[in-house]
């Protein structure tokens, strides 16, 4: 097999003093933190679409990135070369997982059955590469947004024929994900939303989306696919309004349609900020409701209002994210998938490595910081104290539903004005900075 990244050797841990751009300074796969190796904490995954199919196109310009694996006019040959190149990349980088959409790996043919036959062929190759390298599939997914047939949505399309086409695609994607031993499967509502309410029957579309997910749940059972289903919130882009707006609206949707037991959430940092939240907020919401599944690790740009999908580099953010994730017991089926792309001007193959190395190091630092915060309990003690009143006999009576408005009025008339306590935000912010 030819080498596709001949200038790059296996990336090693060299420690914080290393000046080598192609080495880890903080991420050491086998190093234990809070009793678990870093690789097991993170379960890092590379996303196939950005890293191997992204070529620097934007709405104003053509691709900027040349890759040797694209050097053929035969699209199946390109697909096969790209798969080989990707596993060389995963191995050299030292990540244990990958994620892909059917359409990233497999160029669509003119009929569904031909496309499926192509996908089978490529899945076989992927399986062989997985077996050879030990790299596993964190989750698979289906692209229901690029082809023009999906311009008005997939499960929420006004046409039942498009709904059926989408169902057939997801059916196949589930089979392939199962075949590859995928630990999960993600539903991101590519164009499940609307551009204008003038032509949209929102209630009907939501019912259809739920029906679609129920069919997926049924089929999952039928084929005995054991992976975890995820739904990935995003408020806008490509449509003006996406139904899976944020974690809270996904949760309400899942509850209404009796799907909570079947789907957890895949939270993406840049989608959180597009929804006017922080990544930490979205994670915390999921933990509070027992629905955290996996994370698409990236970041947006503070000054741009779209999904820039940049690699995470902000240590403050990785620290707070890991703090929430660790406090929730860490990942089980999920992991950290770098749903991120290098900038359009970062045209060297080496830039793909720099991007991932930087992101993995940023998370390693976040993990070490968060572990120290958890061990030292400076933050959690203050939070615990802030709510201590609820642990008293009086607070417990309320929490356990033993008193109502009448008793609380009697109590208040007797005890008068409650004492107010400082929220100590600045103190807490200073404590965090002690760890960064
Ligand atoms: C796009 C989404 C997408 C999903 C997978 O914004 O993040 O990449 O993660 O379909
Ligand atoms: Ni994503
Ligand atoms: Ni995104």
CSV table of C-alpha atoms and ligand atoms in Angstrom, one decimal:
chain,number,residue,atom,x,y,z
A,1,UNK,CA,0.0,0.0,0.0
A,2,UNK,CA,1.5,3.4,-0.9
A,3,UNK,CA,2.1,5.9,1.9
A,4,UNK,CA,-0.1,8.9,1.8
A,5,UNK,CA,1.6,11.0,4.5
A,6,UNK,CA,5.2,10.0,3.8
A,7,UNK,CA,6.7,12.9,5.6
A,8,UNK,CA,4.9,12.2,8.9
A,9,UNK,CA,6.1,9.6,11.3
A,10,UNK,CA,4.0,8.2,14.2
A,11,UNK,CA,3.2,11.1,16.6
A,12,UNK,CA,4.8,10.6,20.0
A,13,UNK,CA,4.5,12.2,23.4
A,14,UNK,CA,7.5,14.4,24.0
A,15,UNK,CA,6.3,16.4,27.0
A,16,UNK,CA,5.7,20.0,27.7
A,17,UNK,CA,9.2,21.2,26.9
A,18,UNK,CA,9.3,19.8,23.4
A,19,UNK,CA,9.4,22.3,20.6
A,20,UNK,CA,8.6,19.8,17.9
A,21,UNK,CA,5.3,20.7,16.1
A,22,UNK,CA,4.7,17.0,15.4
A,23,UNK,CA,4.7,15.7,18.9
A,24,UNK,CA,2.3,15.7,21.9
A,25,UNK,CA,3.2,17.9,24.7
A,26,UNK,CA,0.4,16.9,27.1
A,27,UNK,CA,-1.6,14.0,25.6
A,28,UNK,CA,0.0,10.7,26.7
A,29,UNK,CA,-2.4,7.9,25.7
A,30,UNK,CA,-1.5,5.5,28.5
A,31,UNK,CA,-1.1,8.0,31.3
A,32,UNK,CA,-3.6,7.5,34.0
A,33,UNK,CA,-5.7,10.4,35.3
A,34,UNK,CA,-8.2,9.6,38.1
A,35,UNK,CA,-7.5,5.9,37.6
A,36,UNK,CA,-8.2,5.8,33.9
A,37,UNK,CA,-5.9,6.3,30.9
A,38,UNK,CA,-6.2,9.4,28.9
A,39,UNK,CA,-7.2,7.4,25.8
A,40,UNK,CA,-10.0,5.8,27.7
A,41,UNK,CA,-11.2,9.2,29.0
A,42,UNK,CA,-11.4,10.8,25.7
A,43,UNK,CA,-12.1,8.1,23.1
A,44,UNK,CA,-10.9,10.6,20.4
A,45,UNK,CA,-12.3,10.2,17.0
A,46,UNK,CA,-11.4,11.8,13.7
A,47,UNK,CA,-14.3,12.9,11.5
A,48,UNK,CA,-13.9,11.6,8.0
A,49,UNK,CA,-15.9,14.3,6.3
A,50,UNK,CA,-13.8,17.3,7.3
A,51,UNK,CA,-10.4,15.6,7.5
A,52,UNK,CA,-10.6,13.6,4.3
A,53,UNK,CA,-13.3,15.0,2.2
A,54,UNK,CA,-12.9,18.7,3.1
A,55,UNK,CA,-10.9,20.5,0.5
A,56,UNK,CA,-11.3,24.1,1.6
A,57,UNK,CA,-14.3,25.0,-0.5
A,58,UNK,CA,-16.4,28.0,0.7
A,59,UNK,CA,-19.4,29.8,-0.8
A,60,UNK,CA,-16.9,32.2,-2.5
A,61,UNK,CA,-14.2,29.9,-3.7
A,62,UNK,CA,-13.0,26.6,-5.1
A,63,UNK,CA,-11.1,23.9,-3.2
A,64,UNK,CA,-7.7,24.9,-2.1
A,65,UNK,CA,-6.3,21.6,-0.8
A,66,UNK,CA,-4.7,19.0,-3.0
A,67,UNK,CA,-4.4,15.5,-1.6
A,68,UNK,CA,-2.6,12.7,-3.4
A,69,UNK,CA,-5.4,10.3,-2.6
A,70,UNK,CA,-7.7,12.4,-4.8
A,71,UNK,CA,-5.5,12.0,-7.9
A,72,UNK,CA,-7.8,9.9,-10.1
A,73,UNK,CA,-10.8,10.5,-12.3
A,74,UNK,CA,-12.2,7.2,-11.1
A,75,UNK,CA,-14.4,8.1,-8.1
A,76,UNK,CA,-14.3,4.6,-6.6
A,77,UNK,CA,-10.5,4.6,-6.9
A,78,UNK,CA,-10.4,7.9,-5.0
A,79,UNK,CA,-12.8,6.4,-2.4
A,80,UNK,CA,-10.5,3.4,-1.9
A,81,UNK,CA,-7.3,5.5,-1.7
A,82,UNK,CA,-9.0,7.9,0.7
A,83,UNK,CA,-9.9,5.0,3.0
A,84,UNK,CA,-6.4,3.7,3.0
A,85,UNK,CA,-5.0,7.2,3.6
A,86,UNK,CA,-7.4,7.8,6.5
A,87,UNK,CA,-6.3,4.7,8.4
A,88,UNK,CA,-2.7,5.7,7.9
A,89,UNK,CA,-3.6,9.0,9.4
A,90,UNK,CA,-5.5,7.5,12.4
A,91,UNK,CA,-2.6,5.2,13.1
A,92,UNK,CA,0.1,7.9,12.8
A,93,UNK,CA,-1.9,10.2,15.0
A,94,UNK,CA,-2.7,7.5,17.5
A,95,UNK,CA,-6.5,7.9,17.7
A,96,UNK,CA,-8.6,4.9,18.4
A,97,UNK,CA,-11.8,5.9,16.7
A,98,UNK,CA,-13.3,7.4,13.6
A,99,UNK,CA,-16.7,8.6,12.5
A,100,UNK,CA,-18.2,8.9,9.0
A,101,UNK,CA,-21.3,9.5,6.9
A,102,UNK,CA,-22.2,7.0,4.2
A,103,UNK,CA,-21.6,9.6,1.6
A,104,UNK,CA,-18.1,10.6,2.9
A,105,UNK,CA,-16.8,7.1,2.2
A,106,UNK,CA,-19.0,6.2,-0.7
A,107,UNK,CA,-19.7,8.3,-3.8
A,108,UNK,CA,-23.4,8.1,-4.7
A,109,UNK,CA,-24.2,6.2,-7.9
A,110,UNK,CA,-27.2,6.8,-10.1
A,111,UNK,CA,-29.4,4.2,-8.3
A,112,UNK,CA,-29.8,3.3,-4.7
A,113,UNK,CA,-29.0,-0.3,-5.3
A,114,UNK,CA,-25.8,0.6,-7.1
A,115,UNK,CA,-24.8,3.0,-4.3
A,116,UNK,CA,-25.5,0.3,-1.7
A,117,UNK,CA,-23.3,-2.1,-3.6
A,118,UNK,CA,-20.5,0.4,-3.7
A,119,UNK,CA,-21.0,1.0,0.0
A,120,UNK,CA,-20.7,-2.7,0.8
A,121,UNK,CA,-17.5,-2.9,-1.1
A,122,UNK,CA,-16.0,0.1,0.7
A,123,UNK,CA,-17.3,-1.1,4.1
A,124,UNK,CA,-15.4,-4.4,3.5
A,125,UNK,CA,-12.2,-2.5,2.9
A,126,UNK,CA,-12.9,-0.4,6.0
A,127,UNK,CA,-13.5,-3.5,8.1
A,128,UNK,CA,-10.2,-4.9,6.9
A,129,UNK,CA,-8.4,-1.7,7.8
A,130,UNK,CA,-10.1,-1.6,11.2
A,131,UNK,CA,-9.0,-5.1,11.9
A,132,UNK,CA,-5.5,-4.4,10.8
A,133,UNK,CA,-5.1,-1.3,12.8
A,134,UNK,CA,-7.4,-1.8,15.8
A,135,UNK,CA,-9.1,1.6,15.1
A,136,UNK,CA,-12.8,1.4,15.8
A,137,UNK,CA,-15.9,3.2,14.7
A,138,UNK,CA,-17.3,5.6,17.3
A,139,UNK,CA,-20.4,6.2,15.3
A,140,UNK,CA,-21.7,6.1,11.9
A,141,UNK,CA,-24.3,8.4,10.3
A,142,UNK,CA,-26.1,9.0,7.1
A,143,UNK,CA,-25.9,12.1,4.9
A,144,UNK,CA,-29.4,13.3,4.4
A,145,UNK,CA,-28.6,16.8,3.4
A,146,UNK,CA,-26.2,17.1,0.4
A,147,UNK,CA,-28.1,15.5,-2.4
A,148,UNK,CA,-30.7,17.9,-4.0
A,149,UNK,CA,-33.5,15.4,-3.3
A,150,UNK,CA,-33.1,16.4,0.4
A,151,UNK,CA,-33.3,20.1,-0.2
A,152,UNK,CA,-36.6,20.4,1.8
A,153,UNK,CA,-35.5,18.0,4.5
A,154,UNK,CA,-35.4,14.2,4.8
A,155,UNK,CA,-37.8,12.9,7.5
A,156,UNK,CA,-39.5,16.3,7.6
A,157,UNK,CA,-39.8,16.6,3.8
A,158,UNK,CA,-43.3,17.5,2.5
A,159,UNK,CA,-43.0,14.5,0.1
A,160,UNK,CA,-43.5,10.9,1.5
A,161,UNK,CA,-41.3,9.6,-1.4
A,162,UNK,CA,-38.3,11.6,0.0
A,163,UNK,CA,-39.1,10.3,3.5
A,164,UNK,CA,-39.0,6.8,2.1
A,165,UNK,CA,-35.7,7.4,0.3
A,166,UNK,CA,-34.2,8.8,3.5
A,167,UNK,CA,-35.5,5.7,5.4
A,168,UNK,CA,-33.8,3.4,2.9
A,169,UNK,CA,-30.6,5.3,3.3
A,170,UNK,CA,-30.6,5.2,7.0
A,171,UNK,CA,-31.5,1.5,7.0
A,172,UNK,CA,-28.4,0.8,4.9
A,173,UNK,CA,-26.3,3.1,7.1
A,174,UNK,CA,-27.4,1.3,10.2
A,175,UNK,CA,-26.5,-2.1,8.6
A,176,UNK,CA,-23.0,-0.8,7.7
A,177,UNK,CA,-22.5,0.7,11.1
A,178,UNK,CA,-23.4,-2.6,12.7
A,179,UNK,CA,-21.1,-4.5,10.3
A,180,UNK,CA,-18.2,-2.2,11.3
A,181,UNK,CA,-18.9,-2.7,15.0
A,182,UNK,CA,-19.9,0.9,15.4
A,183,UNK,CA,-20.4,1.9,19.1
A,184,UNK,CA,-23.1,4.4,18.1
A,185,UNK,CA,-25.1,6.0,15.4
A,186,UNK,CA,-25.8,9.7,15.1
A,187,UNK,CA,-28.9,11.5,13.8
A,188,UNK,CA,-28.1,15.1,12.9
A,189,UNK,CA,-31.1,16.7,11.3
A,190,UNK,CA,-29.2,18.1,8.3
A,191,UNK,CA,-32.1,19.9,6.8
A,192,UNK,CA,-34.8,19.0,9.3
A,193,UNK,CA,-36.1,22.5,9.8
A,194,UNK,CA,-37.6,25.3,7.6
A,195,UNK,CA,-36.6,28.3,5.6
A,196,UNK,CA,-40.0,30.0,5.8
A,197,UNK,CA,-43.1,29.2,7.8
A,198,UNK,CA,-45.2,30.4,4.9
A,199,UNK,CA,-44.8,27.0,3.2
A,200,UNK,CA,-44.3,24.8,6.3
A,201,UNK,CA,-46.6,22.6,8.4
A,202,UNK,CA,-44.5,22.5,11.5
A,203,UNK,CA,-46.7,20.1,13.5
A,204,UNK,CA,-46.8,17.6,10.8
A,205,UNK,CA,-43.1,17.7,10.1
A,206,UNK,CA,-42.3,17.1,13.8
A,207,UNK,CA,-44.7,14.1,13.8
A,208,UNK,CA,-42.9,12.7,10.8
A,209,UNK,CA,-39.4,13.2,12.3
A,210,UNK,CA,-40.6,11.3,15.4
A,211,UNK,CA,-42.1,8.5,13.2
A,212,UNK,CA,-38.8,8.2,11.4
A,213,UNK,CA,-36.8,7.9,14.6
A,214,UNK,CA,-39.2,5.2,15.9
A,215,UNK,CA,-38.7,3.3,12.7
A,216,UNK,CA,-35.0,3.5,13.2
A,217,UNK,CA,-35.4,2.3,16.8
A,218,UNK,CA,-37.5,-0.7,15.5
A,219,UNK,CA,-35.0,-1.5,12.8
A,220,UNK,CA,-32.1,-1.3,15.3
A,221,UNK,CA,-33.9,-3.9,17.4
A,222,UNK,CA,-34.6,-6.1,14.4
A,223,UNK,CA,-31.0,-6.3,13.2
A,224,UNK,CA,-29.7,-6.5,16.8
A,225,UNK,CA,-27.5,-3.4,16.5
A,226,UNK,CA,-26.3,-2.7,20.0
A,227,UNK,CA,-24.8,0.8,19.4
A,228,UNK,CA,-26.2,3.9,21.1
A,229,UNK,CA,-28.3,6.3,19.1
A,230,UNK,CA,-27.5,9.9,19.4
A,231,UNK,CA,-29.4,13.0,18.3
A,232,UNK,CA,-27.2,16.1,17.6
A,233,UNK,CA,-28.7,19.5,18.3
A,234,UNK,CA,-28.0,22.5,16.1
A,235,UNK,CA,-30.1,25.7,16.0
A,236,UNK,CA,-29.6,26.8,12.4
A,237,UNK,CA,-27.5,26.2,9.3
A,238,UNK,CA,-28.2,24.9,6.8
A,239,UNK,CA,-31.9,25.8,7.4
A,240,UNK,CA,-32.9,29.1,9.0
A,241,UNK,CA,-34.4,27.1,11.9
A,242,UNK,CA,-33.5,23.5,12.7
A,243,UNK,CA,-36.0,21.6,14.8
A,244,UNK,CA,-33.2,20.1,17.0
A,245,UNK,CA,-32.4,23.6,18.1
A,246,UNK,CA,-30.5,22.8,21.3
A,247,UNK,CA,-30.2,20.2,24.1
A,248,UNK,CA,-33.4,21.4,25.8
A,249,UNK,CA,-35.5,21.4,22.6
A,250,UNK,CA,-34.2,17.9,21.7
A,251,UNK,CA,-35.1,16.7,25.1
A,252,UNK,CA,-38.6,18.1,24.9
A,253,UNK,CA,-39.0,16.5,21.5
A,254,UNK,CA,-37.7,13.1,22.7
A,255,UNK,CA,-40.0,13.2,25.7
A,256,UNK,CA,-43.1,14.2,23.7
A,257,UNK,CA,-42.6,11.4,21.3
A,258,UNK,CA,-41.6,8.7,23.8
A,259,UNK,CA,-38.0,8.4,22.5
A,260,UNK,CA,-36.0,9.3,25.6
A,261,UNK,CA,-35.1,5.7,26.3
A,262,UNK,CA,-33.6,5.3,22.8
A,263,UNK,CA,-31.5,8.4,22.1
A,264,UNK,CA,-28.9,10.3,24.0
A,265,UNK,CA,-27.4,13.6,22.8
A,266,UNK,CA,-24.3,14.3,20.8
A,267,UNK,CA,-23.3,17.8,21.8
A,268,UNK,CA,-21.3,20.0,19.5
A,269,UNK,CA,-19.4,23.0,20.9
A,270,UNK,CA,-20.0,25.2,17.9
A,271,UNK,CA,-23.7,24.3,17.8
A,272,UNK,CA,-24.0,25.3,21.5
A,273,UNK,CA,-22.6,28.7,20.8
A,274,UNK,CA,-24.8,29.2,17.7
A,275,UNK,CA,-27.8,28.5,20.0
A,276,UNK,CA,-26.6,31.2,22.4
A,277,UNK,CA,-25.3,28.8,24.9
A,278,UNK,CA,-21.9,27.7,26.0
A,279,UNK,CA,-20.6,24.1,25.5
A,280,UNK,CA,-20.6,23.8,29.3
A,281,UNK,CA,-24.2,24.8,29.5
A,282,UNK,CA,-25.3,22.1,26.9
A,283,UNK,CA,-23.2,19.4,28.6
A,284,UNK,CA,-24.6,20.4,32.1
A,285,UNK,CA,-28.1,20.3,30.8
A,286,UNK,CA,-27.6,16.8,29.4
A,287,UNK,CA,-26.0,15.6,32.6
A,288,UNK,CA,-28.8,17.0,34.7
A,289,UNK,CA,-31.2,15.0,32.6
A,290,UNK,CA,-29.2,11.8,32.1
A,291,UNK,CA,-28.9,12.2,28.4
A,292,UNK,CA,-25.2,13.0,27.7
A,293,UNK,CA,-24.0,10.6,25.0
A,294,UNK,CA,-21.1,12.0,23.0
A,295,UNK,CA,-19.4,15.2,22.0
A,296,UNK,CA,-18.4,16.8,18.7
A,297,UNK,CA,-15.4,18.7,19.9
A,298,UNK,CA,-14.7,21.9,18.0
A,299,UNK,CA,-15.2,25.6,18.5
A,300,UNK,CA,-16.7,28.5,16.7
A,301,UNK,CA,-15.3,32.0,16.2
A,302,UNK,CA,-16.5,34.6,18.7
A,303,UNK,CA,-16.9,37.1,15.9
A,304,UNK,CA,-18.6,35.0,13.3
A,305,UNK,CA,-22.2,33.8,13.5
A,306,UNK,CA,-21.9,30.5,11.7
A,307,UNK,CA,-20.6,27.0,12.2
A,308,UNK,CA,-16.9,27.5,11.5
A,309,UNK,CA,-16.0,24.1,12.9
A,310,UNK,CA,-12.6,25.0,14.1
A,311,UNK,CA,-10.3,22.8,16.1
A,312,UNK,CA,-10.6,23.3,19.9
A,313,UNK,CA,-7.7,25.1,21.4
A,314,UNK,CA,-9.2,27.0,24.3
A,315,UNK,CA,-7.9,25.5,27.5
A,316,UNK,CA,-10.5,27.2,29.6
A,317,UNK,CA,-13.2,25.6,27.6
A,318,UNK,CA,-11.6,22.1,27.5
A,319,UNK,CA,-11.1,22.3,31.3
A,320,UNK,CA,-14.8,23.2,32.0
A,321,UNK,CA,-16.0,20.6,29.5
A,322,UNK,CA,-13.9,17.9,31.1
A,323,UNK,CA,-15.0,19.0,34.5
A,324,UNK,CA,-18.6,18.4,33.6
A,325,UNK,CA,-17.9,15.2,31.8
A,326,UNK,CA,-15.8,13.8,34.7
A,327,UNK,CA,-18.4,14.8,37.2
A,328,UNK,CA,-20.9,12.8,35.2
A,329,UNK,CA,-18.8,9.7,35.3
A,330,UNK,CA,-17.1,10.1,31.9
A,331,UNK,CA,-18.0,8.6,28.5
A,332,UNK,CA,-19.4,5.1,28.1
A,333,UNK,CA,-20.3,4.6,24.4
A,334,UNK,CA,-19.5,8.2,23.4
A,335,UNK,CA,-16.2,10.0,23.0
A,336,UNK,CA,-14.7,13.2,21.6
A,337,UNK,CA,-15.1,13.4,17.9
A,338,UNK,CA,-13.2,16.2,16.2
A,339,UNK,CA,-16.0,17.5,14.0
A,340,UNK,CA,-13.6,20.2,12.9
A,341,UNK,CA,-11.8,21.3,9.8
A,342,UNK,CA,-8.6,23.1,9.1
A,343,UNK,CA,-8.9,26.6,7.7
A,344,UNK,CA,-9.1,27.1,3.9
A,345,UNK,CA,-5.5,28.5,3.8
A,346,UNK,CA,-4.1,25.5,5.8
A,347,UNK,CA,-3.4,23.5,2.7
A,348,UNK,CA,-0.5,21.2,3.7
A,349,UNK,CA,-1.3,17.6,4.7
A,350,UNK,CA,0.8,18.3,7.8
A,351,UNK,CA,-1.8,20.9,8.9
A,352,UNK,CA,-4.3,18.1,9.5
A,353,UNK,CA,-1.8,16.7,12.0
A,354,UNK,CA,-1.1,20.0,13.6
A,355,UNK,CA,-4.8,20.6,14.0
A,356,UNK,CA,-5.5,17.2,15.7
A,357,UNK,CA,-2.4,17.3,17.9
A,358,UNK,CA,-3.3,20.8,19.2
A,359,UNK,CA,-6.8,19.7,19.9
A,360,UNK,CA,-5.7,16.5,21.7
A,361,UNK,CA,-3.2,18.4,23.8
A,362,UNK,CA,-5.8,21.1,24.6
A,363,UNK,CA,-8.1,18.3,25.9
A,364,UNK,CA,-5.3,16.6,27.8
A,365,UNK,CA,-4.6,19.9,29.6
A,366,UNK,CA,-8.3,20.3,30.2
A,367,UNK,CA,-8.5,16.8,31.6
A,368,UNK,CA,-5.5,17.3,34.0
A,369,UNK,CA,-6.9,20.6,35.2
A,370,UNK,CA,-10.4,19.2,35.7
A,371,UNK,CA,-9.0,16.2,37.6
A,372,UNK,CA,-7.1,18.5,39.9
A,373,UNK,CA,-10.2,20.6,40.5
A,374,UNK,CA,-12.2,17.4,41.3
A,375,UNK,CA,-9.5,16.1,43.7
A,376,UNK,CA,-9.1,19.4,45.5
A,377,UNK,CA,-12.9,20.1,45.7
A,378,UNK,CA,-12.4,23.8,46.1
A,379,UNK,CA,-15.2,24.5,43.7
A,380,UNK,CA,-17.5,21.7,44.7
A,381,UNK,CA,-17.3,22.6,48.4
A,382,UNK,CA,-18.5,26.1,47.7
A,383,UNK,CA,-21.4,24.8,45.6
A,384,UNK,CA,-22.3,22.2,48.2
A,385,UNK,CA,-22.3,24.9,50.9
A,386,UNK,CA,-24.5,27.1,48.7
A,387,UNK,CA,-27.2,24.5,48.7
A,388,UNK,CA,-26.6,23.3,52.2
A,389,UNK,CA,-30.0,24.7,53.4
A,390,UNK,CA,-31.7,22.0,51.3
A,391,UNK,CA,-29.9,19.3,53.3
A,392,UNK,CA,-31.4,20.7,56.6
A,393,UNK,CA,-34.5,19.2,58.1
A,394,UNK,CA,-36.5,22.1,56.7
A,395,UNK,CA,-35.1,21.8,53.1
A,396,UNK,CA,-35.6,18.1,53.1
A,397,UNK,CA,-39.3,18.5,54.0
A,398,UNK,CA,-39.7,20.6,50.8
A,399,UNK,CA,-37.7,18.3,48.6
A,400,UNK,CA,-39.7,15.3,49.8
A,401,UNK,CA,-43.0,17.0,49.1
A,402,UNK,CA,-44.0,16.9,52.8
A,403,UNK,CA,-45.1,20.6,52.9
A,404,UNK,CA,-47.1,22.9,50.7
A,405,UNK,CA,-47.8,26.6,50.4
A,406,UNK,CA,-49.8,26.8,53.6
A,407,UNK,CA,-47.0,25.3,55.8
A,408,UNK,CA,-44.4,27.5,54.0
A,409,UNK,CA,-46.5,30.6,54.7
A,410,UNK,CA,-46.7,29.7,58.4
A,411,UNK,CA,-42.9,29.1,58.4
A,412,UNK,CA,-42.2,32.4,56.7
A,413,UNK,CA,-44.5,34.4,59.0
A,414,UNK,CA,-42.7,32.9,61.9
A,415,UNK,CA,-39.1,33.3,60.7
A,416,UNK,CA,-39.3,36.5,58.7
A,417,UNK,CA,-36.8,37.7,56.2
A,418,UNK,CA,-34.3,35.1,54.9
A,419,UNK,CA,-30.6,35.7,55.1
A,420,UNK,CA,-29.0,36.3,51.7
A,421,UNK,CA,-25.7,34.7,50.8
A,422,UNK,CA,-23.1,35.8,48.3
A,423,UNK,CA,-22.9,33.9,45.0
A,424,UNK,CA,-19.1,34.5,45.1
A,425,UNK,CA,-18.8,34.5,41.3
A,426,UNK,CA,-15.5,36.4,41.3
A,427,UNK,CA,-13.9,34.2,43.9
A,428,UNK,CA,-15.0,31.1,41.9
A,429,UNK,CA,-13.6,32.6,38.7
A,430,UNK,CA,-10.3,33.2,40.5
A,431,UNK,CA,-10.2,29.6,41.7
A,432,UNK,CA,-10.7,28.3,38.1
A,433,UNK,CA,-7.8,30.5,36.9
A,434,UNK,CA,-5.6,28.8,39.6
A,435,UNK,CA,-5.9,25.7,37.5
A,436,UNK,CA,-5.7,26.9,34.0
B,1,LIG,C1,-23.0,19.6,11.0
B,1,LIG,C2,-22.9,18.5,11.9
B,1,LIG,C3,-22.5,17.2,11.3
B,1,LIG,C4,-22.8,16.0,12.2
B,1,LIG,C5,-22.9,14.7,11.5
B,1,LIG,O1,-23.0,20.8,11.4
B,1,LIG,O2,-22.1,18.8,13.0
B,1,LIG,O3,-21.1,17.2,11.0
B,1,LIG,O4,-21.9,15.9,13.3
B,1,LIG,O5,-23.8,14.7,10.5
B,2,LIG,NI1,-21.3,17.5,14.4
B,3,LIG,NI1,-21.0,21.7,13.2
